CSV table of N, CA and C in Angstrom, one decimal:
chain,number,residue,atom,x,y,z
A,146,MET,N,-9.4,5.3,-19.7
A,146,MET,CA,-10.2,5.3,-18.6
A,146,MET,C,-9.6,5.7,-17.2
A,147,ASP,N,-10.1,6.8,-16.9
A,147,ASP,CA,-9.4,7.5,-15.5
A,147,ASP,C,-10.2,6.8,-14.1
A,148,VAL,N,-9.4,6.2,-13.4
A,148,VAL,CA,-9.8,5.7,-12.2
A,148,VAL,C,-9.0,6.3,-11.1
A,149,PRO,N,-9.7,7.1,-10.2
A,149,PRO,CA,-9.1,7.7,-9.0
A,149,PRO,C,-8.0,6.8,-8.1
A,150,LEU,N,-7.1,7.4,-7.6
A,150,LEU,CA,-5.9,6.5,-7.1
A,150,LEU,C,-6.7,6.1,-5.9
A,151,TRP,N,-7.7,6.7,-4.8
A,151,TRP,CA,-8.2,6.1,-3.8
A,151,TRP,C,-9.0,4.5,-4.2
A,152,ILE,N,-9.6,4.8,-5.5
A,152,ILE,CA,-10.4,3.4,-5.6
A,152,ILE,C,-9.5,2.3,-6.2
A,153,ALA,N,-8.4,2.8,-6.8
A,153,ALA,CA,-7.5,1.8,-7.3
A,153,ALA,C,-6.7,1.1,-6.0
A,154,LEU,N,-6.3,2.0,-5.1
A,154,LEU,CA,-5.8,1.6,-3.7
A,154,LEU,C,-6.7,0.7,-2.9
A,155,LEU,N,-8.0,0.9,-2.9
A,155,LEU,CA,-9.0,-0.1,-2.2
A,155,LEU,C,-9.1,-1.3,-2.9
A,156,VAL,N,-9.1,-1.3,-4.4
A,156,VAL,CA,-9.3,-2.6,-4.9
A,156,VAL,C,-8.0,-3.4,-4.9
A,157,VAL,N,-6.8,-3.0,-5.0
A,157,VAL,CA,-5.5,-3.6,-4.8
A,157,VAL,C,-5.6,-4.1,-3.3
A,158,GLY,N,-5.8,-3.3,-2.3
A,158,GLY,CA,-5.9,-3.6,-1.0
A,158,GLY,C,-6.5,-4.7,-0.5
A,159,HIS,N,-8.0,-4.6,-1.1
A,159,HIS,CA,-9.0,-5.7,-0.9
A,159,HIS,C,-8.2,-7.2,-1.4
A,160,LEU,N,-8.0,-7.1,-2.6
A,160,LEU,CA,-7.4,-8.2,-3.2
A,160,LEU,C,-6.2,-8.6,-2.5
A,161,GLY,N,-5.2,-7.8,-2.0
A,161,GLY,CA,-4.2,-8.4,-1.4
A,161,GLY,C,-4.6,-9.0,-0.2
A,162,ILE,N,-5.4,-8.3,0.6
A,162,ILE,CA,-6.0,-9.2,1.9
A,162,ILE,C,-6.6,-10.4,1.9
A,163,LYS,N,-7.5,-10.4,0.9
A,163,LYS,CA,-8.1,-11.6,0.8
A,163,LYS,C,-7.2,-12.8,0.0
A,164,LEU,N,-6.2,-12.6,-0.8
A,164,LEU,CA,-5.2,-13.6,-1.2
A,164,LEU,C,-4.3,-14.0,-0.3
A,165,PHE,N,-3.4,-12.9,0.5
A,165,PHE,CA,-2.4,-13.2,1.1
A,165,PHE,C,-2.5,-13.3,2.7
A,166,ARG,N,-3.5,-12.7,3.1
A,166,ARG,CA,-4.1,-12.7,4.5
A,166,ARG,C,-3.1,-12.3,5.4
A,167,PRO,N,-2.3,-11.2,5.3
A,167,PRO,CA,-1.6,-10.5,6.3
A,167,PRO,C,-2.0,-10.1,7.5
A,168,PRO,N,-1.3,-10.0,8.6
A,168,PRO,CA,-1.8,-9.6,9.9
A,168,PRO,C,-2.6,-8.3,9.8
A,169,VAL,N,-3.4,-7.8,10.6
A,169,VAL,CA,-3.8,-6.4,10.5
A,169,VAL,C,-2.9,-5.5,11.0
A,170,TRP,N,-2.2,-5.9,11.8
A,170,TRP,CA,-1.0,-4.9,12.4
A,170,TRP,C,-0.1,-4.4,11.2
A,171,LEU,N,0.2,-5.3,10.4
A,171,LEU,CA,1.1,-5.0,9.2
A,171,LEU,C,0.3,-4.3,8.2
A,172,ILE,N,-0.7,-4.4,7.8
A,172,ILE,CA,-1.7,-3.4,6.9
A,172,ILE,C,-1.6,-2.0,7.6
A,173,CYS,N,-2.0,-1.8,9.0
A,173,CYS,CA,-2.0,-0.7,9.6
A,173,CYS,C,-0.8,0.2,9.5
A,174,VAL,N,0.5,-0.5,9.6
A,174,VAL,CA,1.6,0.1,9.7
A,174,VAL,C,2.3,0.5,8.4
A,175,LEU,N,1.9,-0.4,7.4
A,175,LEU,CA,2.2,-0.1,5.9
A,175,LEU,C,1.4,1.3,5.4
A,176,LEU,N,0.1,1.2,5.8
A,176,LEU,CA,-0.8,2.4,5.3
A,176,LEU,C,-0.2,3.6,5.9
A,177,LEU,N,-0.1,3.5,7.4
A,177,LEU,CA,0.2,4.7,8.0
A,177,LEU,C,1.7,5.3,7.8
A,178,GLY,N,2.6,4.4,7.4
A,178,GLY,CA,4.0,4.5,7.0
A,178,GLY,C,4.0,5.3,5.7
A,179,GLY,N,3.1,4.8,4.8
A,179,GLY,CA,3.1,5.4,3.6
A,179,GLY,C,2.4,6.6,3.6
A,180,TYR,N,1.5,7.0,4.3
A,180,TYR,CA,0.9,8.3,4.3
A,180,TYR,C,1.7,9.3,5.1
A,181,LEU,N,2.6,8.9,6.1
A,181,LEU,CA,3.7,9.8,6.7
A,181,LEU,C,4.7,9.9,5.7
A,182,LEU,N,5.2,9.1,5.0
A,182,LEU,CA,6.3,9.3,4.3
A,182,LEU,C,6.0,10.2,3.0
A,183,ALA,N,4.5,10.1,2.3
A,183,ALA,CA,4.2,10.9,1.3
A,183,ALA,C,4.0,12.3,1.6
A,184,ASP,N,3.9,12.8,3.1
A,184,ASP,CA,3.7,14.1,3.1
A,184,ASP,C,5.1,14.5,4.1
A,185,SER,N,6.2,14.0,3.9
A,185,SER,CA,7.4,14.3,4.7
A,185,SER,C,8.3,15.1,3.5
A,186,LEU,N,9.6,15.2,4.1
A,186,LEU,CA,10.7,15.6,3.0
A,186,LEU,C,11.3,14.6,2.4
A,187,PHE,N,11.0,13.2,2.8
A,187,PHE,CA,11.6,12.2,2.0
A,187,PHE,C,10.8,11.9,0.8
A,188,ALA,N,9.7,12.5,0.6
A,188,ALA,CA,9.0,12.4,-0.5
A,188,ALA,C,9.4,12.6,-2.0
A,189,SER,N,10.3,13.8,-1.9
A,189,SER,CA,10.9,14.2,-3.2
A,189,SER,C,11.8,13.1,-3.5
A,190,VAL,N,12.9,12.7,-2.3
A,190,VAL,CA,13.8,11.7,-2.5
A,190,VAL,C,13.2,10.3,-3.1
A,191,ILE,N,12.2,10.0,-2.6
A,191,ILE,CA,11.4,8.6,-3.1
A,191,ILE,C,10.8,8.9,-4.6
A,192,ASP,N,10.4,10.1,-4.6
A,192,ASP,CA,9.9,10.4,-6.1
A,192,ASP,C,11.0,10.2,-7.1
A,193,THR,N,12.3,10.9,-6.9
A,193,THR,CA,13.3,10.9,-8.0
A,193,THR,C,13.8,9.3,-7.9
A,194,ALA,N,13.9,8.7,-6.9
A,194,ALA,CA,14.3,7.2,-6.9
A,194,ALA,C,13.5,6.5,-7.9
A,195,VAL,N,12.2,6.7,-7.6
A,195,VAL,CA,11.2,5.8,-8.3
A,195,VAL,C,11.1,6.1,-9.9
A,196,LYS,N,11.4,7.5,-10.1
A,196,LYS,CA,11.6,7.7,-11.7
A,196,LYS,C,12.8,7.5,-12.3
């Protein structure tokens, strides 16, 4: 079963918000920070560290 990444992220994000109820500013900071890191020079460093 192939699920697009954006659908999986929406489902996980929705469940996380409903279960843990973090502040909205924290969600925005995490989303924006992840987006900016994924398109930066640090992306290759993070990729090798995760693998």
